[in-house]
Tab-separated table of C-alpha atoms in Angstrom:
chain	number	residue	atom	x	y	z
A	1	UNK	CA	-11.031	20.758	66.237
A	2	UNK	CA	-10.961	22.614	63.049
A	3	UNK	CA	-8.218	21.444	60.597
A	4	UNK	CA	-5.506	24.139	59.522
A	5	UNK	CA	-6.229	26.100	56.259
A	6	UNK	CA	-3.596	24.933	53.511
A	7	UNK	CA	-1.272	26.974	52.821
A	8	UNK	CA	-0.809	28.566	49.167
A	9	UNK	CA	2.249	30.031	48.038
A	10	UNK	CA	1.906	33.357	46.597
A	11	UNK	CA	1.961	34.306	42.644
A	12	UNK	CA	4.109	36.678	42.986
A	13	UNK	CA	7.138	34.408	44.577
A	14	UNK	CA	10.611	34.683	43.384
A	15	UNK	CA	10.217	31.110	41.670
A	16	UNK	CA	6.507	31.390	39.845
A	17	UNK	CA	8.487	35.059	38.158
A	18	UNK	CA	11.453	32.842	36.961
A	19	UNK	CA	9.342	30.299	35.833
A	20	UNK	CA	6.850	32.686	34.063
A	21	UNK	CA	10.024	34.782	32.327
A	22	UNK	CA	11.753	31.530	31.551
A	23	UNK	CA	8.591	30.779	30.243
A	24	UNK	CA	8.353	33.801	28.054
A	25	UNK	CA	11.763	33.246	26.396
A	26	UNK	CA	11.171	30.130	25.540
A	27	UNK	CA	7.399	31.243	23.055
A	28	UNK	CA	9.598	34.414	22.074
A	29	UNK	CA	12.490	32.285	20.213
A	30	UNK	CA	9.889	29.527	19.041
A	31	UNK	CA	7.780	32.400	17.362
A	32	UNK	CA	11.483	33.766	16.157
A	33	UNK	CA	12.520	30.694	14.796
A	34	UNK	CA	8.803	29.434	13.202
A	35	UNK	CA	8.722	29.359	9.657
A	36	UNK	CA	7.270	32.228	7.813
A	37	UNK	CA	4.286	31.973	5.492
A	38	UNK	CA	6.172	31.625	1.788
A	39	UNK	CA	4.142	31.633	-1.290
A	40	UNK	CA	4.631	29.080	-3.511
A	41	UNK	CA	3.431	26.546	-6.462
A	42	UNK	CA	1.305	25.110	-4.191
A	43	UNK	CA	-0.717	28.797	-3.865
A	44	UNK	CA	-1.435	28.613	-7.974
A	45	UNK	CA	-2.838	25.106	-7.329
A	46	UNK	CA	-4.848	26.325	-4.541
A	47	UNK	CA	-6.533	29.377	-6.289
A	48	UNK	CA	-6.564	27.135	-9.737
A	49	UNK	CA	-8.664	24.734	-7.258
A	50	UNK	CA	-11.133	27.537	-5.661
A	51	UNK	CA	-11.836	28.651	-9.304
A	52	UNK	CA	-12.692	25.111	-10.605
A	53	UNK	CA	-15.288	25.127	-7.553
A	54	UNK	CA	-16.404	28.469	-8.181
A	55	UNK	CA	-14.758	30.293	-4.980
A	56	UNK	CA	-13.794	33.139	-7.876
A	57	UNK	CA	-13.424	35.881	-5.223
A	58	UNK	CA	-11.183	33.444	-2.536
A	59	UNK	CA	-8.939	32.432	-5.823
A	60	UNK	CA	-8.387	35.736	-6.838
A	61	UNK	CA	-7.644	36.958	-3.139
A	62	UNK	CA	-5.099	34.284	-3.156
A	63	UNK	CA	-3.383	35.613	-6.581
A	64	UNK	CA	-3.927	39.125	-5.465
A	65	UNK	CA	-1.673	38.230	-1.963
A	66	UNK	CA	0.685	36.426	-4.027
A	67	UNK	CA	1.185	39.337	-6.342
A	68	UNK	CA	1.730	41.130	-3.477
A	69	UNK	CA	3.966	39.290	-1.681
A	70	UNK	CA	7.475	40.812	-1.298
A	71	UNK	CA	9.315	37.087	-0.620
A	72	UNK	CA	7.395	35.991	-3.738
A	73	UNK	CA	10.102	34.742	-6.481
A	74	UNK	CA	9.333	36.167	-9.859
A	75	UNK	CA	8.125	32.576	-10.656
A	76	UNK	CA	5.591	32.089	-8.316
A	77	UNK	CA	4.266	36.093	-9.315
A	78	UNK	CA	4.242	34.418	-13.079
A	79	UNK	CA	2.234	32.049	-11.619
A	80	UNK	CA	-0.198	34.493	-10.066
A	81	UNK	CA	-1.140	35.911	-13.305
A	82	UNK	CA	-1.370	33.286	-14.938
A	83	UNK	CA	-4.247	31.726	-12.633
A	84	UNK	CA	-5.229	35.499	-12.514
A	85	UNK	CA	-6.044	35.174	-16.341
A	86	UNK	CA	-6.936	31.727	-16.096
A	87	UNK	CA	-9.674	32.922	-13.946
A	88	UNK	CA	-11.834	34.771	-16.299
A	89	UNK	CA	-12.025	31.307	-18.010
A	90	UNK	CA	-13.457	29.861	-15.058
A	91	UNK	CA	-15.848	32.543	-14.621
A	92	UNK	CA	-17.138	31.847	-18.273
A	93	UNK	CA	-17.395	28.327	-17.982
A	94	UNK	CA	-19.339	28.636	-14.732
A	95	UNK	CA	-22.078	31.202	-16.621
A	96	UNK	CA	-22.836	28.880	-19.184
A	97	UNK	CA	-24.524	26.568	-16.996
A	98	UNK	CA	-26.128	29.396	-15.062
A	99	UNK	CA	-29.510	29.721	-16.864
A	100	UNK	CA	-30.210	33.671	-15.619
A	101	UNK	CA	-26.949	34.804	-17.634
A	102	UNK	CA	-27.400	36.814	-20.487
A	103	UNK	CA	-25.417	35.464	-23.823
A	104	UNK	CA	-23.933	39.381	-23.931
A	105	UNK	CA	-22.937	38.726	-20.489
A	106	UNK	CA	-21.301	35.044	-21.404
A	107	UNK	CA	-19.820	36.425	-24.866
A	108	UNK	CA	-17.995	39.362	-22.893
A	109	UNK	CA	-16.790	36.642	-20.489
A	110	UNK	CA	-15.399	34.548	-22.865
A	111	UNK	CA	-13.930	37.495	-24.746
A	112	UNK	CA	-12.569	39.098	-21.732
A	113	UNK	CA	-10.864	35.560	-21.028
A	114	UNK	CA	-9.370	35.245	-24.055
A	115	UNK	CA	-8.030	38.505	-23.991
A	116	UNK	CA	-6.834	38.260	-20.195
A	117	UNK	CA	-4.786	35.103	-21.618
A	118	UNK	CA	-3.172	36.932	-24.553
A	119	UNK	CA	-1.996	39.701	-22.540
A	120	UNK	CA	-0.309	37.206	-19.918
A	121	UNK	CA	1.072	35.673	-23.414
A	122	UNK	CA	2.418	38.724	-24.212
A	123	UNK	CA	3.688	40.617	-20.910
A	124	UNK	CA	5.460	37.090	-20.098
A	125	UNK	CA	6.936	35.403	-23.315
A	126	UNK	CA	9.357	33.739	-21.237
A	127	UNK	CA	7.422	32.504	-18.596
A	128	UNK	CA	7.196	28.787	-18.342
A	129	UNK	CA	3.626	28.826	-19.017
A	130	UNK	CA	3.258	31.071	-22.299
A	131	UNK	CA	3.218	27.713	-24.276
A	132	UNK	CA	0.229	26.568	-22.316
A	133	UNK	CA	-1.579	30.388	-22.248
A	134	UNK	CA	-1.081	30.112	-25.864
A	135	UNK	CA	-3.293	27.018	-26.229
A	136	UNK	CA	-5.687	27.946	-23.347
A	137	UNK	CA	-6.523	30.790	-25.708
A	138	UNK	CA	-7.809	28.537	-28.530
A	139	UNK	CA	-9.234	26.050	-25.725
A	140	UNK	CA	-11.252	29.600	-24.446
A	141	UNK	CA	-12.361	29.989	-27.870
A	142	UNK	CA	-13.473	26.216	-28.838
A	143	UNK	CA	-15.779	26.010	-25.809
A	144	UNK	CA	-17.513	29.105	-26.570
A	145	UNK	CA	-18.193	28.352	-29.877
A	146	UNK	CA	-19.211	24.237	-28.350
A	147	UNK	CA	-22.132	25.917	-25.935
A	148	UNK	CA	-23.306	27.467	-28.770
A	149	UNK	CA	-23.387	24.512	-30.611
A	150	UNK	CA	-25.137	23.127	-27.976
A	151	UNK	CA	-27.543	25.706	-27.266
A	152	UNK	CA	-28.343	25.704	-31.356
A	153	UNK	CA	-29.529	21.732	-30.891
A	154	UNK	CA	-31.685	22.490	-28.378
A	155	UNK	CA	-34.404	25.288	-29.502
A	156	UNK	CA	-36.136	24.695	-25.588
A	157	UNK	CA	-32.990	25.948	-24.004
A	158	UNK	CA	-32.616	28.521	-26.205
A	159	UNK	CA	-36.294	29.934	-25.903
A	160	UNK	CA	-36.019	29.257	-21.932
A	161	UNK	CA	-32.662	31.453	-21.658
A	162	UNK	CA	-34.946	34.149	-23.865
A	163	UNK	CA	-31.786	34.331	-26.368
A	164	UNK	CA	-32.254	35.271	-29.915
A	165	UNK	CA	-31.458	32.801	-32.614
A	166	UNK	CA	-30.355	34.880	-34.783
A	167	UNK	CA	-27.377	36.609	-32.718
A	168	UNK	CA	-26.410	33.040	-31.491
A	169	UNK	CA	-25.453	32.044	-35.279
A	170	UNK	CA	-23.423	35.487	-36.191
């Protein structure tokens, strides 16, 4: 004797379509009432952080969307410039210890960072950070002038990065 084949109940039941449209309801008003992405403080930080470890194109992406963001306060797109100028000065920092940079190269950057930093200054006077862009300006400036303090005390570095002498004291 053979035993009887089981019996399966179809897909296409009355109760399996309940349960599959019930089903359906249910991920439509979770995905209705999730959360939605927000920029925030915690964005600056986040870019501030990719610059530091020299993710310059992932920070600025991240200031770019917050820029663009339409739920963005007017804070948090203060903030985006800011660590959209502050970026430069990462990128500057980051090519003095690269020894294939040219000093040109390095000079422009720090220029360019300083000058990125003044404009934020100046387009947002009342932002809460214009205080601080104001003394990152000077801070830009004082480590330039530091590597090339540095670079003047040791001839071997400077002969290695093929830099002239002369242009490093003018």
């Amino acid at each position: 004797m053979t035993a009887p084949a089981p019996e399966f109940r179809s897909l296409a039941s009355p109760r399996v379509g309940r349960l599959v449209g019930i089903g359906l309801v249910l991920v439509l008003a979770l995905l209705t009432l999730a959360p939605t992405g927000h920029a925030g403080p915690d964005d600056f930080e986040f870019g501030k952080k990719l610059a530091q470890a020299r993710f310059f194109d992932y920070a600025r992406k991240v200031y770019e969307d917050l820029l663009q963001n339409p739920k963005a306060t007017d804070e948090e797109k203060g903030l985006a410039r800011y660590g959209m100028a502050l970026l430069t000065q990462e990128e500057a920092i980051a090519a003095t210890g690269r020894g294939d940079a040219g000093f040109d190269d390095i000079a422009a950057l720090f220029e360019s960072a300083a000058t990125d930093i003044e404009t934020f200054d100046k387009q947002n006077p009342k932002n809460k950070n214009a205080d601080m862009a104001r003394l990152d300006v000077g801070k830009i400036r004082l480590a330039f002038v530091q590597w090339i303090r540095e670079l003047l005390s040791d001839p071997g570095e400077i002969q290695d990065r093929g830099y002239d002498v002369n242009k490093l004291r003018e």
